Amino acid sequence: EYTWLRSLSSDAHKGAFGTFPPLKEPKLDIEYGAVSAGSLFPSEGRYRAYGLPEHPGGQIPVVTDTLQEVELLIYLQAEERVLEKLRQALLEPTPREIPHLGRAEDMIILEEVGTVPLERKEVPPGRYPYSFWVPYTEAKQLDMEGLIYRISLKGEDTLTGRRVTSTEVILWEGEAPYRLPVYWDGEKKLPVFLHLL
């Protein structure tokens, strides 16, 4: 999605309007559907030169990725008590703890929660029907190519604010031209890449 984000810093506002704090919007004369602002606006500032009111601050165009009709397979390896606690939280969430992907509107609809045996093995070349987040160091060892992303691993609320731990991963499109030594899900016939949290 192509959208605009606004900076509400005083410098951004002065660059756009020439003054700070924001001016009160003057009364405009509307005549035959046209705006005649005359000398109601100061001449400095990028937007004031057009003679039309604007929102405070400067703005910048930003491209954001929006996910649609996403199917995620998430594998977790932990002690059984941790997995059981997580299983209960996923299957019986409280109204304030509905699982979502970052934004509240990106709600997760669970189709399956279960246990899958994984084995370490070399899998043959082939094409898999998914894309994979592969830890950067492992991807480099396996000579995988793809876009490098920095993704959040976990967040923690502290007295000074929220602290987020992140890591670099490669978005691998699932094309394996050679044998891969990986964890293997024998039920879904998929390679699995684990990252330490």
Coordinates of C-alpha atoms in Angstrom, one line a residue:
E1 CA 0.0 0.0 0.0
Y2 CA 1.2 3.5 -0.8
T3 CA 0.3 5.9 2.0
W4 CA 1.3 9.1 3.6
L5 CA 2.8 9.4 7.1
R6 CA 2.9 12.7 8.9
S7 CA 5.7 14.1 11.1
L8 CA 4.4 16.3 13.9
S9 CA 7.8 17.6 14.9
S10 CA 8.1 21.4 15.1
D11 CA 10.9 21.4 12.4
A12 CA 8.7 19.5 10.0
H13 CA 5.8 21.9 10.6
K14 CA 8.0 25.0 10.2
G15 CA 9.3 23.6 6.9
A16 CA 5.8 23.1 5.6
F17 CA 4.1 26.2 7.0
G18 CA 6.8 28.7 8.0
T19 CA 5.6 29.1 11.6
F20 CA 5.2 27.3 14.8
P21 CA 3.0 26.7 16.7
P22 CA 0.4 26.0 14.0
L23 CA -1.6 29.0 12.8
K24 CA -5.3 29.0 13.4
E25 CA -7.1 28.4 10.2
P26 CA -8.5 31.7 8.9
K27 CA -11.9 32.1 7.5
L28 CA -12.0 31.6 3.7
D29 CA -14.3 33.3 1.3
I30 CA -16.1 30.8 -0.9
E31 CA -17.3 32.2 -4.2
Y32 CA -18.8 30.1 -7.0
G33 CA -17.1 27.0 -5.7
A34 CA -13.6 28.6 -5.7
V35 CA -11.5 29.6 -2.8
S36 CA -10.1 33.1 -2.8
A37 CA -7.6 33.3 0.0
G38 CA -6.0 36.5 -0.9
S39 CA -3.3 37.5 1.6
L40 CA -4.8 35.5 4.5
F41 CA -1.8 33.1 4.6
P42 CA 1.8 33.9 5.1
S43 CA 4.0 33.5 2.1
E44 CA 6.6 31.2 3.7
G45 CA 6.2 27.5 3.9
R46 CA 5.6 25.0 1.1
Y47 CA 1.8 24.5 1.6
R48 CA 1.0 28.1 2.5
A49 CA 2.2 29.2 -0.9
Y50 CA -0.8 27.5 -2.4
G51 CA -3.2 29.4 -0.2
L52 CA -5.0 26.4 1.2
P53 CA -5.1 25.1 4.7
E54 CA -3.2 21.9 5.6
H55 CA -2.9 19.5 8.5
P56 CA 0.0 20.3 10.9
G57 CA 3.5 18.8 10.3
G58 CA 5.3 17.6 7.3
Q59 CA 4.4 14.4 5.4
I60 CA 6.3 11.7 3.6
P61 CA 5.1 8.9 1.2
V62 CA 5.6 5.4 2.6
V63 CA 5.1 2.0 1.0
T64 CA 3.9 -0.7 3.5
D65 CA 3.3 -4.4 2.9
T66 CA -0.2 -5.6 3.5
L67 CA -0.9 -9.3 3.9
Q68 CA -4.1 -10.8 2.4
E69 CA -5.4 -14.4 2.7
V70 CA -2.2 -15.5 4.4
E71 CA -1.7 -19.1 5.6
L72 CA 1.0 -19.5 8.2
L73 CA 2.6 -22.6 9.5
I74 CA 4.3 -21.8 12.8
Y75 CA 6.5 -24.4 14.5
L76 CA 7.5 -24.1 18.1
Q77 CA 10.0 -26.3 20.1
A78 CA 9.9 -26.0 23.9
E79 CA 9.4 -27.9 27.1
E80 CA 6.1 -29.8 27.2
R81 CA 4.7 -27.5 30.0
V82 CA 5.4 -24.4 27.9
L83 CA 3.8 -26.0 24.8
E84 CA 0.7 -27.0 26.9
K85 CA 0.3 -23.5 28.3
L86 CA 0.6 -22.0 24.8
R87 CA -1.9 -24.6 23.4
Q88 CA -4.5 -23.6 26.1
A89 CA -3.9 -19.9 25.4
L90 CA -4.5 -20.4 21.6
L91 CA -7.5 -22.6 21.9
E92 CA -9.2 -20.7 24.7
P93 CA -8.2 -17.0 24.4
T94 CA -9.7 -14.3 26.6
P95 CA -11.5 -11.5 24.8
R96 CA -8.5 -9.2 25.3
E97 CA -5.9 -11.8 24.1
I98 CA -7.2 -12.8 20.7
P99 CA -4.2 -13.9 18.6
H100 CA -3.2 -11.4 15.9
L101 CA -0.3 -10.5 13.7
G102 CA 0.9 -7.2 15.0
R103 CA -2.1 -5.1 14.3
A104 CA -5.4 -5.8 16.1
E105 CA -7.2 -6.0 12.8
D106 CA -4.9 -8.8 11.6
M107 CA -6.7 -11.4 13.6
I108 CA -5.5 -15.1 13.4
I109 CA -8.1 -17.8 12.7
L110 CA -6.6 -21.1 14.0
E111 CA -7.3 -24.1 11.8
E112 CA -5.0 -26.6 13.6
V113 CA -3.0 -26.8 16.8
G114 CA -1.1 -30.0 17.3
T115 CA 2.2 -31.8 17.8
V116 CA 4.4 -32.8 14.8
P117 CA 7.6 -34.9 15.0
L118 CA 10.6 -33.3 13.3
E119 CA 13.7 -35.2 12.2
R120 CA 17.0 -33.8 11.0
K121 CA 17.7 -35.0 7.5
E122 CA 18.8 -34.1 4.0
V123 CA 15.9 -33.4 1.8
P124 CA 16.0 -33.7 -2.0
P125 CA 15.9 -30.7 -4.4
G126 CA 12.4 -29.5 -5.2
R127 CA 9.9 -26.7 -5.0
Y128 CA 7.9 -26.2 -1.8
P129 CA 4.4 -24.5 -1.8
Y130 CA 5.4 -21.9 0.8
S131 CA 7.9 -19.1 1.4
F132 CA 10.1 -19.4 4.5
W133 CA 11.7 -17.1 7.0
V134 CA 15.2 -18.6 7.4
P135 CA 17.6 -17.3 10.1
Y136 CA 20.3 -15.3 8.3
T137 CA 23.3 -17.3 9.6
E138 CA 21.6 -20.6 8.6
A139 CA 20.6 -19.3 5.2
K140 CA 24.2 -18.2 4.5
Q141 CA 25.5 -21.6 5.5
L142 CA 23.0 -23.3 3.1
D143 CA 23.8 -20.7 0.3
M144 CA 20.2 -19.6 0.1
E145 CA 19.3 -16.4 -1.7
G146 CA 16.5 -14.1 -0.9
L147 CA 15.5 -10.7 0.5
I148 CA 17.0 -9.8 3.9
Y149 CA 14.5 -8.6 6.5
R150 CA 14.8 -7.6 10.1
I151 CA 11.9 -9.0 12.0
S152 CA 10.8 -8.7 15.7
L153 CA 11.3 -11.8 17.8
K154 CA 9.7 -10.7 21.1
G155 CA 8.7 -7.5 23.0
E156 CA 9.1 -6.7 26.6
D157 CA 7.5 -3.9 28.6
T158 CA 10.0 -2.1 30.9
L159 CA 9.9 0.9 33.2
T160 CA 11.4 3.0 30.4
G161 CA 9.2 1.8 27.6
R162 CA 8.8 -1.2 25.3
R163 CA 12.0 -3.1 24.3
V164 CA 11.8 -5.2 21.2
T165 CA 14.4 -7.9 20.2
S166 CA 14.8 -8.4 16.5
T167 CA 16.9 -10.6 14.1
E168 CA 17.8 -10.8 10.5
V169 CA 16.2 -13.4 8.3
I170 CA 16.1 -14.3 4.6
L171 CA 12.7 -14.6 2.9
W172 CA 13.3 -17.8 0.9
E173 CA 10.8 -18.6 -1.9
G174 CA 11.1 -22.4 -1.4
E175 CA 13.1 -23.4 -4.5
A176 CA 15.8 -25.9 -3.5
P177 CA 18.2 -26.7 -6.4
Y178 CA 20.3 -29.0 -4.2
R179 CA 19.9 -31.3 -1.1
L180 CA 19.2 -29.4 2.1
P181 CA 20.2 -30.6 5.6
V182 CA 17.2 -29.3 7.6
Y183 CA 14.5 -30.3 10.1
W184 CA 11.8 -32.1 8.2
D185 CA 8.0 -32.3 8.8
G186 CA 7.2 -35.7 7.4
E187 CA 3.4 -35.2 7.6
K188 CA 3.3 -32.0 5.5
K189 CA 6.5 -32.8 3.6
L190 CA 8.1 -29.4 4.4
P191 CA 11.5 -28.2 5.6
V192 CA 11.4 -26.4 9.0
F193 CA 13.8 -23.6 10.1
L194 CA 14.0 -22.9 13.9
H195 CA 15.3 -19.8 15.6
L196 CA 16.3 -19.4 19.2
L197 CA 14.0 -17.0 21.1

